Amino acid sequence: MGTAGKVIKCKAAVLWEPKKPFSIEEMEVAPPKAKEVRIKILATGICRTDDHVIKGTIVAKYPVIVGHEATGIVESIGEGVTTVKPGDKVIPLFLPQCRECNACRNPDGNFCIKSDITGHGVLAEGTTRFTCKGKPVYHFMGTSTFTEYTVVDEFALAKIDAAAPPEKVCLIGCGFSTGYGAAIKTGKVTPGSTCAVFGLGGVGLSVIMGCKSAGAARIIGIDLNKNKFEKAMAVGATECISPKDFTKPISEVLSEMTGNNVGYSFEVIGRLDTMVDALASCHMNYGTSVVVGAPPSADMLTYNPMLLFTGRTWKGCIFGGWKSRDDVPKLVTDFLAKKFDLDLLITHVLPFRNIQEGFELLYSGQSIRTVLTF
Ligand SMILES: NC(=O)c1ccc[n+]([C@@H]2O[C@H](COP(=O)([O-])OP(=O)(O)OC[C@H]3O[C@@H](n4cnc5c(N)ncnc54)[C@H](O)[C@@H]3O)[C@@H](O)[C@H]2O)c1
Ligand SMILES: [Zn+2]
Ligand SMILES: [Zn+2]
Protein backbone atom coordinates (compact mmCIF):
# COMPACT_ATOMS: atom_id res chain seq x y z
CA MET A 1 0.00 0.00 0.00
CA GLY A 2 1.82 3.07 -1.29
CA THR A 3 -0.24 5.60 0.67
CA ALA A 4 -0.64 3.81 4.03
CA GLY A 5 0.79 5.80 6.92
CA LYS A 6 1.19 8.93 4.77
CA VAL A 7 -0.87 12.10 4.47
CA ILE A 8 -3.02 11.95 1.31
CA LYS A 9 -3.64 15.13 -0.68
CA CYS A 10 -6.99 14.98 -2.46
CA LYS A 11 -9.96 16.99 -3.68
CA ALA A 12 -12.74 17.75 -1.20
CA ALA A 13 -15.86 19.95 -1.16
CA VAL A 14 -15.34 22.29 1.81
CA LEU A 15 -18.09 24.38 3.41
CA TRP A 16 -16.15 27.25 4.95
CA GLU A 17 -19.25 28.76 6.55
CA PRO A 18 -23.05 28.34 6.46
CA LYS A 19 -25.13 29.63 3.54
CA LYS A 20 -22.14 29.65 1.18
CA PRO A 21 -21.53 27.37 -1.84
CA PHE A 22 -19.10 24.45 -1.69
CA SER A 23 -15.56 25.18 -2.61
CA ILE A 24 -13.56 22.35 -4.15
CA GLU A 25 -10.19 22.46 -2.43
CA GLU A 26 -7.04 20.42 -2.20
CA MET A 27 -7.22 18.91 1.28
CA GLU A 28 -4.82 16.88 3.38
CA VAL A 29 -6.20 13.72 4.95
CA ALA A 30 -4.04 12.36 7.77
CA PRO A 31 -3.53 8.61 8.22
CA PRO A 32 -5.99 6.80 10.50
CA LYS A 33 -5.12 6.67 14.20
CA ALA A 34 -5.83 3.65 16.41
CA LYS A 35 -9.27 2.11 15.75
CA GLU A 36 -9.79 4.34 12.70
CA VAL A 37 -10.07 3.56 9.00
CA ARG A 38 -9.18 5.66 5.96
CA ILE A 39 -11.48 5.17 2.98
CA LYS A 40 -11.40 6.08 -0.70
CA ILE A 41 -14.91 7.23 -1.54
CA LEU A 42 -16.39 5.66 -4.71
CA ALA A 43 -19.87 7.21 -4.77
CA THR A 44 -21.93 9.46 -2.50
CA GLY A 45 -25.57 10.55 -2.55
CA ILE A 46 -26.91 14.02 -1.79
CA CYS A 47 -29.39 14.01 1.12
CA ARG A 48 -31.49 16.91 2.45
CA THR A 49 -29.67 16.57 5.78
CA ASP A 50 -26.48 17.85 4.08
CA ASP A 51 -28.46 20.89 2.98
CA HIS A 52 -29.60 21.49 6.58
CA VAL A 53 -25.90 22.03 7.39
CA ILE A 54 -25.43 24.35 4.40
CA LYS A 55 -28.41 26.38 5.60
CA GLY A 56 -27.21 26.26 9.22
CA THR A 57 -30.45 24.70 10.55
CA ILE A 58 -28.52 21.68 11.91
CA VAL A 59 -25.61 22.35 14.23
CA ALA A 60 -22.16 21.66 12.78
CA LYS A 61 -18.66 23.02 13.23
CA TYR A 62 -17.26 24.94 10.25
CA PRO A 63 -15.26 24.59 8.07
CA VAL A 64 -16.79 21.18 7.51
CA ILE A 65 -16.92 18.34 4.99
CA VAL A 66 -20.53 17.16 4.79
CA GLY A 67 -21.90 14.10 2.99
CA HIS A 68 -22.96 10.94 4.80
CA GLU A 69 -24.47 8.53 2.23
CA ALA A 70 -21.62 6.75 0.50
CA THR A 71 -19.77 3.65 -0.62
CA GLY A 72 -16.00 3.38 -0.41
CA ILE A 73 -12.95 1.11 -0.38
CA VAL A 74 -10.71 0.79 2.66
CA GLU A 75 -7.34 2.39 1.80
CA SER A 76 -5.59 1.79 5.14
CA ILE A 77 -6.37 0.93 8.75
CA GLY A 78 -5.11 2.22 12.08
CA GLU A 79 -3.68 0.16 14.90
CA GLY A 80 -6.06 -2.35 16.46
CA VAL A 81 -8.62 -2.39 13.64
CA THR A 82 -9.88 -5.96 13.24
CA THR A 83 -13.19 -5.84 11.38
CA VAL A 84 -12.04 -4.44 8.01
CA LYS A 85 -8.85 -4.57 5.92
CA PRO A 86 -7.48 -2.58 2.95
CA GLY A 87 -9.47 -3.33 -0.21
CA ASP A 88 -12.77 -4.09 1.57
CA LYS A 89 -15.89 -2.44 0.17
CA VAL A 90 -17.61 -0.46 2.92
CA ILE A 91 -20.44 1.94 3.77
CA PRO A 92 -19.63 4.66 6.35
CA LEU A 93 -22.29 4.96 9.08
CA PHE A 94 -23.52 8.36 10.28
CA LEU A 95 -25.25 6.38 13.00
CA PRO A 96 -22.53 4.10 14.39
CA GLN A 97 -22.89 0.91 16.37
CA CYS A 98 -20.29 0.59 19.14
CA ARG A 99 -21.96 -2.58 20.49
CA GLU A 100 -21.21 -1.44 24.07
CA CYS A 101 -23.60 1.41 24.98
CA ASN A 102 -27.12 0.90 26.35
CA ALA A 103 -28.77 1.60 22.99
CA CYS A 104 -26.49 -0.85 21.18
CA ARG A 105 -27.08 -3.54 23.82
CA ASN A 106 -30.86 -3.13 23.83
CA PRO A 107 -32.46 -5.25 21.09
CA ASP A 108 -34.82 -2.37 20.23
CA GLY A 109 -32.22 0.41 20.40
CA ASN A 110 -30.08 1.83 17.61
CA PHE A 111 -29.18 5.39 18.62
CA CYS A 112 -25.59 4.64 19.62
CA ILE A 113 -24.06 7.02 22.14
CA LYS A 114 -20.99 7.38 19.91
CA SER A 115 -22.95 9.18 17.16
CA ASP A 116 -22.02 12.81 16.56
CA ILE A 117 -25.52 14.15 16.04
CA THR A 118 -24.78 17.20 18.18
CA GLY A 119 -22.02 18.33 15.84
CA HIS A 120 -18.69 18.09 17.69
CA GLY A 121 -17.08 17.55 14.30
CA VAL A 122 -14.28 15.27 15.50
CA LEU A 123 -13.61 11.53 15.63
CA ALA A 124 -13.85 9.55 18.90
CA GLU A 125 -10.21 10.33 19.69
CA GLY A 126 -11.17 14.02 19.87
CA THR A 127 -9.47 15.55 16.81
CA THR A 128 -10.00 15.93 13.05
CA ARG A 129 -8.00 14.20 10.27
CA PHE A 130 -8.69 16.96 7.70
CA THR A 131 -6.53 20.03 7.02
CA CYS A 132 -7.01 22.63 4.29
CA LYS A 133 -4.82 25.70 3.74
CA GLY A 134 -3.23 25.02 7.12
CA LYS A 135 -6.60 25.10 8.95
CA PRO A 136 -8.39 22.17 10.60
CA VAL A 137 -11.56 21.11 8.77
CA TYR A 138 -14.24 19.28 10.76
CA HIS A 139 -16.02 15.97 10.24
CA PHE A 140 -19.80 15.69 9.87
CA MET A 141 -21.64 12.97 11.80
CA GLY A 142 -18.49 10.86 11.80
CA THR A 143 -18.69 10.31 8.02
CA SER A 144 -17.79 13.31 5.72
CA THR A 145 -18.09 11.79 2.27
CA PHE A 146 -17.89 14.80 -0.08
CA THR A 147 -14.17 14.16 -0.45
CA GLU A 148 -12.00 11.67 -2.33
CA TYR A 149 -10.69 10.28 0.97
CA THR A 150 -12.10 10.34 4.50
CA VAL A 151 -11.30 8.81 7.90
CA VAL A 152 -13.94 7.21 10.15
CA ASP A 153 -13.99 5.34 13.45
CA GLU A 154 -14.07 1.57 13.05
CA PHE A 155 -17.42 1.45 14.85
CA ALA A 156 -18.89 3.67 12.12
CA LEU A 157 -18.20 1.36 9.21
CA ALA A 158 -20.02 -1.61 7.68
CA LYS A 159 -18.22 -4.07 5.43
CA ILE A 160 -20.45 -5.00 2.48
CA ASP A 161 -20.48 -7.55 -0.35
CA ALA A 162 -17.69 -6.78 -2.82
CA ALA A 163 -20.13 -7.34 -5.70
CA ALA A 164 -22.40 -4.44 -4.67
CA PRO A 165 -22.57 -1.57 -7.21
CA PRO A 166 -21.20 1.47 -5.30
CA GLU A 167 -23.25 4.12 -7.13
CA LYS A 168 -26.47 2.37 -6.05
CA VAL A 169 -25.86 0.89 -2.60
CA CYS A 170 -24.57 4.22 -1.30
CA LEU A 171 -28.28 4.99 -0.74
CA ILE A 172 -28.33 2.23 1.88
CA GLY A 173 -26.01 4.50 3.90
CA CYS A 174 -28.90 6.88 4.59
CA GLY A 175 -31.97 7.69 2.46
CA PHE A 176 -33.23 4.26 1.51
CA SER A 177 -32.61 2.57 4.86
CA THR A 178 -34.05 5.51 6.80
CA GLY A 179 -37.35 5.51 4.95
CA TYR A 180 -37.72 1.76 4.52
CA GLY A 181 -36.92 1.10 8.18
CA ALA A 182 -39.25 3.88 9.37
CA ALA A 183 -42.10 1.92 7.80
CA ILE A 184 -41.20 -1.68 8.58
CA LYS A 185 -39.18 -1.40 11.81
CA THR A 186 -40.34 1.77 13.58
CA GLY A 187 -43.90 2.16 12.31
CA LYS A 188 -44.40 -1.62 12.05
CA VAL A 189 -46.92 -1.13 9.26
CA THR A 190 -49.40 -4.02 9.11
CA PRO A 191 -50.86 -5.80 6.06
CA GLY A 192 -54.06 -4.23 4.74
CA SER A 193 -53.47 -0.91 6.52
CA THR A 194 -53.73 2.65 5.21
CA CYS A 195 -50.60 4.84 5.30
CA ALA A 196 -49.99 8.55 4.66
CA VAL A 197 -46.52 9.81 3.73
CA PHE A 198 -45.82 13.57 4.01
CA GLY A 199 -42.89 14.49 1.73
CA LEU A 200 -41.94 12.55 -1.40
CA GLY A 201 -38.18 13.05 -1.58
CA GLY A 202 -35.71 10.16 -1.54
CA VAL A 203 -36.53 9.30 2.07
CA GLY A 204 -40.33 9.62 1.66
CA LEU A 205 -40.29 7.39 -1.43
CA SER A 206 -38.34 4.82 0.59
CA VAL A 207 -41.03 4.99 3.29
CA ILE A 208 -43.56 4.16 0.56
CA MET A 209 -41.42 1.20 -0.53
CA GLY A 210 -41.40 -0.02 3.09
CA CYS A 211 -45.19 0.42 3.49
CA LYS A 212 -45.72 -1.53 0.27
CA SER A 213 -43.43 -4.37 1.27
CA ALA A 214 -45.26 -4.55 4.64
CA GLY A 215 -48.49 -5.13 2.71
CA ALA A 216 -50.26 -1.77 3.19
CA ALA A 217 -53.46 -1.67 1.12
CA ARG A 218 -53.57 2.09 0.62
CA ILE A 219 -50.58 4.46 0.56
CA ILE A 220 -51.32 8.16 0.15
CA GLY A 221 -48.41 10.43 -0.80
CA ILE A 222 -48.49 14.14 0.08
CA ASP A 223 -46.22 16.77 -1.47
CA LEU A 224 -46.44 20.40 -2.53
CA ASN A 225 -44.57 19.49 -5.70
CA LYS A 226 -46.83 17.46 -8.01
CA ASN A 227 -43.84 16.48 -10.15
CA LYS A 228 -43.04 14.00 -7.36
CA PHE A 229 -46.31 12.10 -7.79
CA GLU A 230 -45.33 9.95 -10.78
CA LYS A 231 -42.29 8.51 -8.97
CA ALA A 232 -44.34 8.02 -5.79
CA MET A 233 -46.91 5.98 -7.74
CA ALA A 234 -44.11 3.99 -9.40
CA VAL A 235 -42.68 2.94 -6.02
CA GLY A 236 -46.04 1.98 -4.52
CA ALA A 237 -48.27 4.96 -3.62
CA THR A 238 -51.89 4.29 -4.48
CA GLU A 239 -52.78 8.01 -4.72
CA CYS A 240 -51.14 11.40 -4.19
CA ILE A 241 -52.40 14.80 -3.07
CA SER A 242 -50.98 18.31 -2.83
CA PRO A 243 -51.76 20.68 0.06
CA LYS A 244 -51.97 23.41 -2.62
CA ASP A 245 -55.29 21.95 -3.79
CA PHE A 246 -56.99 22.31 -0.38
CA THR A 247 -57.79 25.10 2.03
CA LYS A 248 -58.19 22.83 5.06
CA PRO A 249 -55.45 20.86 6.85
CA ILE A 250 -54.31 17.66 5.16
CA SER A 251 -55.29 15.70 8.29
CA GLU A 252 -58.93 16.61 7.59
CA VAL A 253 -58.59 15.80 3.90
CA LEU A 254 -57.13 12.38 4.74
CA SER A 255 -59.85 11.67 7.27
CA GLU A 256 -62.49 12.30 4.60
CA MET A 257 -60.62 10.31 1.96
CA THR A 258 -60.18 7.24 4.15
CA GLY A 259 -63.27 7.29 6.39
CA ASN A 260 -61.00 8.24 9.30
CA ASN A 261 -58.80 5.20 8.94
CA VAL A 262 -55.13 6.18 8.52
CA GLY A 263 -53.26 3.61 10.59
CA TYR A 264 -49.76 5.01 9.98
CA SER A 265 -48.52 8.47 9.04
CA PHE A 266 -44.96 9.58 8.36
CA GLU A 267 -43.50 13.10 8.38
CA VAL A 268 -40.59 13.04 5.93
CA ILE A 269 -40.06 16.78 5.37
CA GLY A 270 -38.57 18.20 8.59
CA ARG A 271 -41.16 20.91 9.36
CA LEU A 272 -42.92 21.47 12.68
CA ASP A 273 -46.35 22.19 11.17
CA THR A 274 -46.34 19.00 9.10
CA MET A 275 -45.14 16.95 12.11
CA VAL A 276 -48.27 17.99 14.01
CA ASP A 277 -50.57 17.57 11.00
CA ALA A 278 -49.13 14.11 10.33
CA LEU A 279 -49.81 13.21 13.97
CA ALA A 280 -53.40 14.48 13.64
CA SER A 281 -53.76 12.43 10.44
CA CYS A 282 -53.41 9.02 12.00
CA HIS A 283 -56.37 7.42 13.74
CA MET A 284 -57.09 9.16 17.04
CA ASN A 285 -56.96 5.89 18.96
CA TYR A 286 -54.91 3.18 17.27
CA GLY A 287 -52.89 5.34 14.83
CA THR A 288 -49.10 5.62 14.82
CA SER A 289 -47.22 8.64 13.47
CA VAL A 290 -43.48 8.53 12.82
CA VAL A 291 -41.26 11.64 12.64
CA VAL A 292 -38.55 10.98 10.04
CA GLY A 293 -37.82 14.53 8.83
CA ALA A 294 -34.94 16.13 10.73
CA PRO A 295 -36.24 18.77 13.16
CA PRO A 296 -34.54 22.18 12.91
CA SER A 297 -31.99 22.32 15.79
CA ALA A 298 -33.26 25.47 17.49
CA ASP A 299 -37.04 25.05 17.19
CA MET A 300 -39.61 24.03 19.79
CA LEU A 301 -42.99 22.54 19.00
CA THR A 302 -46.38 23.20 20.58
CA TYR A 303 -49.31 20.87 20.01
CA ASN A 304 -52.65 19.99 21.55
CA PRO A 305 -52.02 17.08 23.97
CA MET A 306 -55.53 15.81 23.20
CA LEU A 307 -53.92 14.40 20.04
CA LEU A 308 -52.05 11.89 22.22
CA PHE A 309 -54.59 11.59 25.04
CA THR A 310 -56.99 9.62 22.87
CA GLY A 311 -54.39 6.93 22.24
CA ARG A 312 -52.25 7.85 19.24
CA THR A 313 -48.61 6.74 19.27
CA TRP A 314 -45.98 9.32 18.23
CA LYS A 315 -42.54 8.01 17.41
CA GLY A 316 -39.34 9.09 15.79
CA CYS A 317 -36.44 7.18 14.35
CA ILE A 318 -32.94 7.77 13.24
CA PHE A 319 -31.66 5.70 10.37
CA GLY A 320 -34.95 3.80 10.21
CA GLY A 321 -34.34 2.08 13.53
CA TRP A 322 -31.65 -0.18 12.01
CA LYS A 323 -28.62 -1.30 13.98
CA SER A 324 -26.22 0.03 11.42
CA ARG A 325 -23.23 -2.34 11.43
CA ASP A 326 -25.43 -5.42 11.76
CA ASP A 327 -28.14 -4.42 9.32
CA VAL A 328 -26.43 -2.47 6.51
CA PRO A 329 -24.57 -5.54 5.16
CA LYS A 330 -27.88 -7.47 5.25
CA LEU A 331 -29.70 -4.68 3.39
CA VAL A 332 -26.96 -4.78 0.73
CA THR A 333 -27.43 -8.56 0.43
CA ASP A 334 -31.21 -8.03 0.10
CA PHE A 335 -30.58 -5.47 -2.64
CA LEU A 336 -28.35 -7.93 -4.52
CA ALA A 337 -31.14 -10.52 -4.14
CA LYS A 338 -33.48 -7.96 -5.78
CA LYS A 339 -35.74 -7.64 -2.74
CA PHE A 340 -36.00 -3.90 -3.48
CA ASP A 341 -35.01 -1.57 -6.27
CA LEU A 342 -32.86 1.53 -5.80
CA ASP A 343 -32.87 2.66 -9.45
CA LEU A 344 -36.19 4.45 -9.06
CA LEU A 345 -34.68 6.71 -6.39
CA ILE A 346 -31.61 7.73 -8.42
CA THR A 347 -32.53 10.46 -10.88
CA HIS A 348 -29.09 11.94 -11.56
CA VAL A 349 -25.48 10.71 -11.55
CA LEU A 350 -22.83 13.45 -11.75
CA PRO A 351 -19.06 13.66 -11.38
CA PHE A 352 -18.04 14.76 -7.87
CA ARG A 353 -16.74 18.13 -9.15
CA ASN A 354 -20.35 19.02 -10.14
CA ILE A 355 -21.55 18.82 -6.52
CA GLN A 356 -23.03 22.33 -6.60
CA GLU A 357 -25.16 21.37 -9.61
CA GLY A 358 -26.35 18.34 -7.63
CA PHE A 359 -27.60 20.62 -4.86
CA GLU A 360 -29.26 22.98 -7.39
CA LEU A 361 -31.21 19.95 -8.68
CA LEU A 362 -32.39 19.30 -5.10
CA TYR A 363 -33.43 22.95 -4.60
CA SER A 364 -35.36 23.11 -7.86
CA GLY A 365 -37.23 19.91 -6.93
CA GLN A 366 -36.01 18.12 -10.07
CA SER A 367 -34.00 15.38 -8.39
CA ILE A 368 -34.89 12.60 -5.99
CA ARG A 369 -31.36 11.40 -5.35
CA THR A 370 -28.27 12.69 -7.14
CA VAL A 371 -25.30 10.36 -6.80
CA LEU A 372 -21.82 11.84 -7.20
CA THR A 373 -19.13 9.54 -8.56
CA PHE A 374 -15.37 9.88 -8.23
N1 LIG B 1 -34.35 10.47 10.63
C1 LIG B 1 -33.25 10.25 9.89
O1 LIG B 1 -32.39 9.45 10.24
C2 LIG B 1 -33.09 11.00 8.62
C3 LIG B 1 -32.22 10.52 7.65
C4 LIG B 1 -32.17 11.15 6.40
C5 LIG B 1 -32.92 12.28 6.16
N2 LIG B 1 -33.72 12.76 7.16
C6 LIG B 1 -34.57 13.94 6.93
O2 LIG B 1 -35.70 13.53 6.17
C7 LIG B 1 -36.22 14.66 5.46
C8 LIG B 1 -36.44 14.28 4.02
O3 LIG B 1 -35.20 14.04 3.36
P1 LIG B 1 -35.14 13.94 1.77
O4 LIG B 1 -33.70 13.76 1.41
O5 LIG B 1 -36.15 12.99 1.27
O6 LIG B 1 -35.60 15.46 1.41
P2 LIG B 1 -36.21 16.11 0.09
O7 LIG B 1 -35.99 17.55 0.23
O8 LIG B 1 -35.71 15.39 -1.11
O9 LIG B 1 -37.79 15.79 0.20
C9 LIG B 1 -38.70 16.56 0.95
C10 LIG B 1 -40.01 16.66 0.15
O10 LIG B 1 -40.96 17.39 0.95
C11 LIG B 1 -41.69 18.25 0.11
N3 LIG B 1 -42.25 19.33 0.93
C12 LIG B 1 -41.61 20.42 1.44
N4 LIG B 1 -42.45 21.16 2.19
C13 LIG B 1 -43.64 20.53 2.17
C14 LIG B 1 -44.91 20.79 2.78
N5 LIG B 1 -45.09 21.87 3.56
N6 LIG B 1 -45.93 19.92 2.55
C15 LIG B 1 -45.74 18.83 1.76
N7 LIG B 1 -44.56 18.52 1.15
C16 LIG B 1 -43.53 19.36 1.36
C17 LIG B 1 -40.69 18.70 -0.94
O11 LIG B 1 -41.36 19.14 -2.13
C18 LIG B 1 -39.87 17.43 -1.17
O12 LIG B 1 -40.38 16.64 -2.22
C19 LIG B 1 -35.22 15.78 5.70
O13 LIG B 1 -35.66 16.59 6.77
C20 LIG B 1 -33.96 15.04 6.11
O14 LIG B 1 -33.08 15.84 6.87
C21 LIG B 1 -33.84 12.14 8.36
ZN1 LIG C 1 -29.22 11.51 5.00
ZN1 LIG D 1 -23.31 2.15 20.92
PDB file of C-alpha atoms in Angstrom, residues 200-202 228 345 347-348 358-370:
ATOM      1  CA  LEU A 200     -41.940  12.553  -1.400  1.00  0.00           C
ATOM      2  CA  GLY A 201     -38.178  13.048  -1.583  1.00  0.00           C
ATOM      3  CA  GLY A 202     -35.707  10.159  -1.541  1.00  0.00           C
ATOM      4  CA  LYS A 228     -43.039  13.997  -7.357  1.00  0.00           C
ATOM      5  CA  LEU A 345     -34.681   6.705  -6.388  1.00  0.00           C
ATOM      6  CA  THR A 347     -32.535  10.460 -10.879  1.00  0.00           C
ATOM      7  CA  HIS A 348     -29.088  11.938 -11.561  1.00  0.00           C
ATOM      8  CA  GLY A 358     -26.347  18.339  -7.631  1.00  0.00           C
ATOM      9  CA  PHE A 359     -27.602  20.621  -4.856  1.00  0.00           C
ATOM     10  CA  GLU A 360     -29.256  22.975  -7.388  1.00  0.00           C
ATOM     11  CA  LEU A 361     -31.214  19.955  -8.677  1.00  0.00           C
ATOM     12  CA  LEU A 362     -32.387  19.299  -5.097  1.00  0.00           C
ATOM     13  CA  TYR A 363     -33.425  22.945  -4.603  1.00  0.00           C
ATOM     14  CA  SER A 364     -35.365  23.106  -7.857  1.00  0.00           C
ATOM     15  CA  GLY A 365     -37.226  19.909  -6.927  1.00  0.00           C
ATOM     16  CA  GLN A 366     -36.005  18.121 -10.073  1.00  0.00           C
ATOM     17  CA  SER A 367     -34.001  15.384  -8.387  1.00  0.00           C
ATOM     18  CA  ILE A 368     -34.888  12.600  -5.993  1.00  0.00           C
ATOM     19  CA  ARG A 369     -31.358  11.396  -5.348  1.00  0.00           C
ATOM     20  CA  THR A 370     -28.274  12.695  -7.135  1.00  0.00           C
TER      21      THR A 370
END
